[in-house]
Amino acid sequence: MRGGGIVAFPTETVYGLGAVATDARAVTRVFEAKGRPSFDPLIVHVLDDEMLAGVVSAVPASARVLIERFWPGPLTLVLSRAQRIPLVVTAGMETVAVRSPSHDVARALLAQTRLPIAAPSANAFGALSPTRAEHVVHSLGDRVALVLDAGATTLGLESTIVRLEPQPALLRPGALPVEEIEAAIGPVERIVRHECSAAPGRLEHHYAPRTRLRIARAADVPLEQRAGVAYLGWTESAEGYAASRVLSTQGSLREAAARLFECLYELDALECTRIDAEPVDEGGLGLAIMDRLRRAAT
Ligand code: TXA
Ligand code: MG
């Protein structure tokens, strides 16, 4: 990585495809490997406060509160960019998205390089996010030279992205429920999906399996419409489908979040004509799960 290489590595959310954030040429290689459009900015990963100070030009008080409370962990903050972060990382913007991952391997990598690492999720642009090293290899093949394999990630959904100025706003629901953020700093505005300028790169069609997916409860799907179709259930499977996966028989959103992309990968591999995914309630982690399902269905 210090020589400009790109490496896939695990975080607690999903696997990332990393380059040293201050190396514009290496960062360009990340965009190329993913087939990612240059207008979609990357998240910069930092080890600690010292590394953060080299990435952002200021840390507002509300950001400080969130950092103390939730870092290291699945919270990304959009702050003002330090000059040494090249514009290719931020898609030309004066803000930079930054987070400190909690995964031991991600932290060891940051500690060894002693440099901030820009890393999007390690999948081809628009495809399902990888929660296992095998997913990275499946999606990127030999476009990535090295994958650090630490098995399945624990959270399974990308980080929550929050902007703090001019007022706190949720740009992407993720593995840290927005309710927990609000308990720490007060109300956080929910940016609606169509406001793309606030969350650049948040294209509607994203996180998608190759198989067509729609959001549907089995109870609303006549038996004859289930043949050859795969079902992703919340707590139960349903009869008549060609295959099914259950997110959490216990009804745990945490388990459901951890299993979501893995279940979609498995169902996608079966090459059914369609995937019916059951909706979940949108409180807590349910908001991020439904966000990913809606985008997969677009
Ligand atoms: O959990 C995660 O966040 C994973 C792991 C690897 O850390 N990373 C991840 O990165 O999900 P990616 O590239 O798939 O999603 C990053 C998103 C961009 O699509 C964009 O919406 C948002 O972060 N973003 C990045 N920089 C931004 C900025 N300056 N302002 C607003 N949104 C930004
Ligand atoms: Mg991604």
XYZ file of C-alpha atoms and ligand atoms in Angstrom:
332
model
C 0.000 0.000 0.000
C 2.868 2.357 0.756
C 4.107 1.737 -2.766
C 0.733 2.618 -4.301
C -0.902 -0.825 -4.224
C -4.533 -1.511 -3.371
C -5.562 -4.113 -0.794
C -8.952 -5.474 0.273
C -9.342 -5.731 4.030
C -12.110 -6.526 6.546
C -13.844 -3.952 8.681
C -16.628 -4.593 11.199
C -19.181 -3.483 8.551
C -18.124 -4.825 5.131
C -14.821 -5.495 3.363
C -13.134 -2.360 1.996
C -10.819 -1.846 -0.973
C -8.072 0.378 0.376
C -5.434 2.747 -0.918
C -3.317 5.258 0.990
C -5.620 8.302 1.029
C -2.875 10.815 0.317
C -1.731 8.952 -2.818
C -3.949 10.214 -5.676
C -2.670 7.608 -8.148
C -3.367 4.711 -5.799
C -6.849 6.090 -5.090
C -7.478 6.291 -8.843
C -6.661 2.566 -9.038
C -9.414 1.879 -6.505
C -11.957 3.696 -8.708
C -10.731 1.710 -11.726
C -10.855 -1.666 -9.975
C -14.457 -1.085 -8.881
C -15.605 0.550 -12.099
C -16.764 3.369 -9.864
C -17.676 6.766 -11.343
C -15.366 9.585 -10.255
C -18.287 11.605 -8.816
C -18.792 9.057 -6.018
C -16.456 10.004 -3.127
C -14.639 7.545 -0.829
C -14.570 7.153 2.939
C -11.193 7.761 4.621
C -10.327 5.396 7.474
C -8.224 6.626 10.387
C -6.648 4.931 13.398
C -6.878 7.706 15.967
C -7.172 11.447 16.656
C -3.677 12.110 15.417
C -4.456 10.555 12.028
C -7.820 12.350 11.943
C -6.036 15.672 12.344
C -4.232 15.054 9.049
C -7.466 14.312 7.172
C -9.871 17.060 8.269
C -9.326 20.791 8.772
C -11.688 21.143 11.750
C -13.707 19.009 14.159
C -16.903 20.758 15.309
C -18.097 20.180 18.887
C -20.955 17.898 17.834
C -18.516 15.735 15.847
C -16.270 15.532 18.889
C -19.188 14.223 20.965
C -19.935 11.518 18.369
C -16.268 10.532 18.056
C -15.914 10.088 21.810
C -19.107 8.078 21.946
C -18.997 5.904 18.806
C -15.419 5.567 17.544
C -13.964 3.188 16.757
C -17.106 1.879 15.080
C -19.591 2.034 12.186
C -20.128 5.811 12.077
C -18.830 7.968 9.204
C -18.709 11.738 9.649
C -18.624 14.246 6.802
C -16.219 17.014 7.829
C -14.123 19.673 6.083
C -11.206 18.358 4.051
C -7.535 18.895 4.955
C -5.393 20.082 2.023
C -3.346 16.883 1.887
C -6.398 14.763 1.031
C -6.503 14.814 -2.786
C -9.718 15.859 -4.527
C -9.993 12.465 -6.261
C -10.897 11.028 -2.816
C -13.713 13.532 -2.211
C -14.996 13.722 -5.803
C -13.925 17.336 -5.944
C -15.675 18.439 -2.759
C -14.279 20.403 0.150
C -15.747 17.877 2.569
C -14.360 14.439 3.386
C -16.121 11.395 4.852
C -14.081 9.823 7.646
C -14.429 6.968 10.101
C -12.324 4.907 12.508
C -13.042 1.181 12.082
C -13.079 -1.133 15.105
C -12.009 -4.344 13.315
C -8.634 -5.612 14.563
C -7.315 -6.275 11.066
C -8.343 -2.843 9.776
C -6.686 -1.247 12.790
C -3.519 -3.303 12.380
C -3.327 -2.178 8.745
C -3.723 1.477 9.747
C -1.166 1.060 12.512
C 1.359 -0.506 10.091
C 0.943 2.035 7.301
C 0.631 4.965 9.733
C -1.320 6.623 6.933
C -5.059 7.208 6.419
C -6.667 4.672 4.072
C -9.367 5.598 1.556
C -11.653 2.616 1.037
C -15.031 2.058 -0.559
C -16.728 -1.302 -0.150
C -14.716 -3.974 -2.012
C -17.290 -4.875 -4.667
C -17.795 -3.950 -8.304
C -19.739 -0.677 -8.492
C -23.464 -1.140 -7.835
C -23.159 -4.805 -6.803
C -23.836 -6.380 -3.399
C -21.435 -5.314 -0.655
C -18.962 -8.002 0.464
C -19.174 -9.424 3.962
C -16.680 -12.231 3.254
C -13.321 -12.404 1.479
C -14.924 -14.839 -1.005
C -17.414 -12.118 -1.981
C -14.518 -9.771 -2.790
C -12.831 -12.358 -4.963
C -16.131 -13.171 -6.666
C -16.879 -9.512 -7.409
C -13.411 -8.134 -8.232
C -11.412 -11.217 -9.273
C -7.822 -10.396 -10.168
C -8.485 -6.666 -10.175
C -7.335 -6.816 -6.563
C -3.938 -8.330 -5.813
C -4.460 -9.086 -2.142
C -7.417 -9.761 0.155
C -6.869 -9.959 3.897
C -9.276 -12.727 4.915
C -10.736 -12.541 8.414
C -13.929 -14.474 7.728
C -17.397 -12.931 7.895
C -17.739 -9.364 9.128
C -19.749 -8.987 12.327
C -22.151 -6.124 11.482
C -22.720 -6.884 7.797
C -24.064 -3.451 6.794
C -22.084 -0.341 5.839
C -21.469 2.465 8.293
C -24.036 5.161 9.014
C -23.040 8.445 7.323
C -23.835 11.729 9.055
C -23.150 15.316 8.040
C -22.906 17.833 10.902
C -23.084 21.202 9.199
C -25.088 23.340 8.604
C -27.193 21.006 10.806
C -26.893 17.278 11.563
C -28.282 15.141 8.739
C -28.371 11.426 7.976
C -26.874 10.812 4.507
C -26.941 7.002 4.631
C -28.602 4.797 7.264
C -26.215 2.055 8.336
C -24.933 -0.218 11.065
C -25.246 2.431 13.795
C -28.959 3.231 14.336
C -29.704 6.940 13.880
C -31.695 6.848 17.132
C -28.429 6.276 19.016
C -26.854 9.274 17.306
C -29.857 11.428 18.194
C -29.589 10.320 21.826
C -26.075 11.816 21.801
C -26.514 15.080 19.832
C -30.251 15.701 19.377
C -32.357 15.646 16.199
C -30.765 14.429 12.958
C -32.543 15.335 9.721
C -33.392 12.398 7.425
C -32.276 13.285 3.944
C -34.771 11.854 1.463
C -33.483 9.410 -1.139
C -33.856 11.696 -4.121
C -31.687 14.488 -2.748
C -28.581 13.193 -4.443
C -26.531 16.351 -4.050
C -26.365 15.918 -0.272
C -25.028 12.380 -0.567
C -23.153 12.217 -3.848
C -22.815 8.791 -5.312
C -25.844 7.537 -3.487
C -27.391 6.307 -6.658
C -30.810 4.739 -6.323
C -29.829 1.477 -7.967
C -27.140 0.059 -5.731
C -26.364 -2.944 -3.522
C -28.103 -5.048 -6.145
C -28.004 -8.768 -6.877
C -28.097 -9.765 -10.578
C -31.446 -11.453 -10.008
C -34.411 -9.065 -10.101
C -35.537 -8.317 -6.553
C -38.834 -6.988 -5.288
C -40.091 -6.274 -1.802
C -43.069 -8.538 -1.063
C -44.616 -10.438 1.825
C -45.195 -14.114 1.049
C -48.764 -13.700 2.326
C -49.429 -11.339 -0.603
C -47.905 -13.626 -3.256
C -50.199 -16.356 -4.680
C -48.664 -19.849 -4.597
C -48.568 -20.122 -8.394
C -46.380 -17.020 -8.537
C -43.716 -18.586 -6.313
C -42.407 -21.286 -8.645
C -38.821 -20.658 -9.689
C -38.635 -17.663 -7.337
C -36.370 -17.250 -4.276
C -37.648 -15.862 -0.970
C -35.832 -13.824 1.645
C -37.927 -13.993 4.808
C -37.559 -11.932 7.970
C -38.335 -14.584 10.618
C -39.854 -17.433 8.580
C -39.542 -19.095 5.202
C -42.601 -19.665 3.000
C -43.866 -22.666 1.045
C -43.856 -22.936 -2.717
C -40.691 -20.959 -3.356
C -37.757 -22.561 -5.178
C -35.404 -21.564 -2.333
C -35.489 -19.405 0.748
C -33.320 -17.829 3.409
C -34.444 -16.446 6.767
C -32.742 -13.330 8.138
C -33.373 -14.073 11.813
C -35.623 -16.766 13.233
C -35.340 -14.918 16.575
C -36.526 -11.643 15.027
C -33.202 -9.944 15.832
C -32.429 -6.931 13.618
C -28.774 -7.274 14.505
C -28.648 -10.822 13.202
C -30.729 -9.815 10.170
C -28.314 -6.988 9.321
C -25.327 -9.308 9.686
C -26.894 -11.869 7.351
C -28.557 -9.607 4.742
C -25.839 -9.404 2.068
C -24.718 -12.984 2.650
C -28.277 -14.288 2.126
C -28.664 -12.151 -1.000
C -25.362 -13.488 -2.359
C -26.542 -17.060 -1.793
C -29.968 -16.532 -3.345
C -28.454 -14.645 -6.291
C -26.159 -17.599 -7.049
C -29.208 -19.874 -7.551
C -30.223 -17.944 -10.684
C -33.920 -17.911 -9.901
C -36.244 -15.711 -11.966
C -36.804 -13.311 -9.073
C -36.135 -12.729 -5.380
C -39.078 -11.739 -3.144
C -37.751 -9.997 -0.023
C -40.007 -9.517 2.974
C -40.037 -5.971 4.414
C -38.978 -5.301 8.033
C -40.052 -2.504 10.391
C -37.966 0.615 9.890
C -36.926 1.296 13.493
C -33.277 0.890 14.563
C -31.269 -1.234 12.118
C -34.492 -1.843 10.172
C -34.050 1.552 8.482
C -30.724 0.516 6.931
C -31.989 -2.962 6.007
C -34.982 -1.464 4.166
C -32.758 1.157 2.503
C -30.568 -1.611 1.045
C -33.571 -3.706 -0.020
C -35.232 -0.722 -1.730
C -32.081 0.111 -3.635
C -31.638 -3.525 -4.646
C -35.228 -3.446 -5.905
C -34.878 -0.242 -7.954
O -18.895 0.706 6.305
C -18.480 1.418 5.405
O -18.729 2.624 5.344
C -17.628 0.751 4.309
C -16.335 0.274 4.954
C -15.361 -0.256 3.942
O -15.759 1.303 5.711
N -17.381 1.664 3.250
C -18.338 2.055 2.350
O -17.890 2.866 1.336
O -19.481 1.700 2.432
P -18.695 3.157 -0.007
O -17.734 3.761 -0.925
O -19.360 1.941 -0.475
O -19.719 4.258 0.370
C -19.234 5.557 0.642
C -20.296 6.587 0.445
C -20.345 7.237 -0.932
O -21.121 6.539 -1.861
C -20.965 8.589 -0.617
O -22.371 8.496 -0.647
C -20.540 8.841 0.800
O -19.931 7.697 1.265
N -19.573 9.949 0.881
C -18.223 9.896 0.773
N -17.677 11.107 0.885
C -18.703 11.964 1.078
C -18.792 13.368 1.272
N -17.699 14.139 1.284
N -20.016 13.907 1.440
C -21.116 13.123 1.435
N -21.111 11.785 1.262
C -19.910 11.216 1.074
Mg -20.360 0.593 -1.482
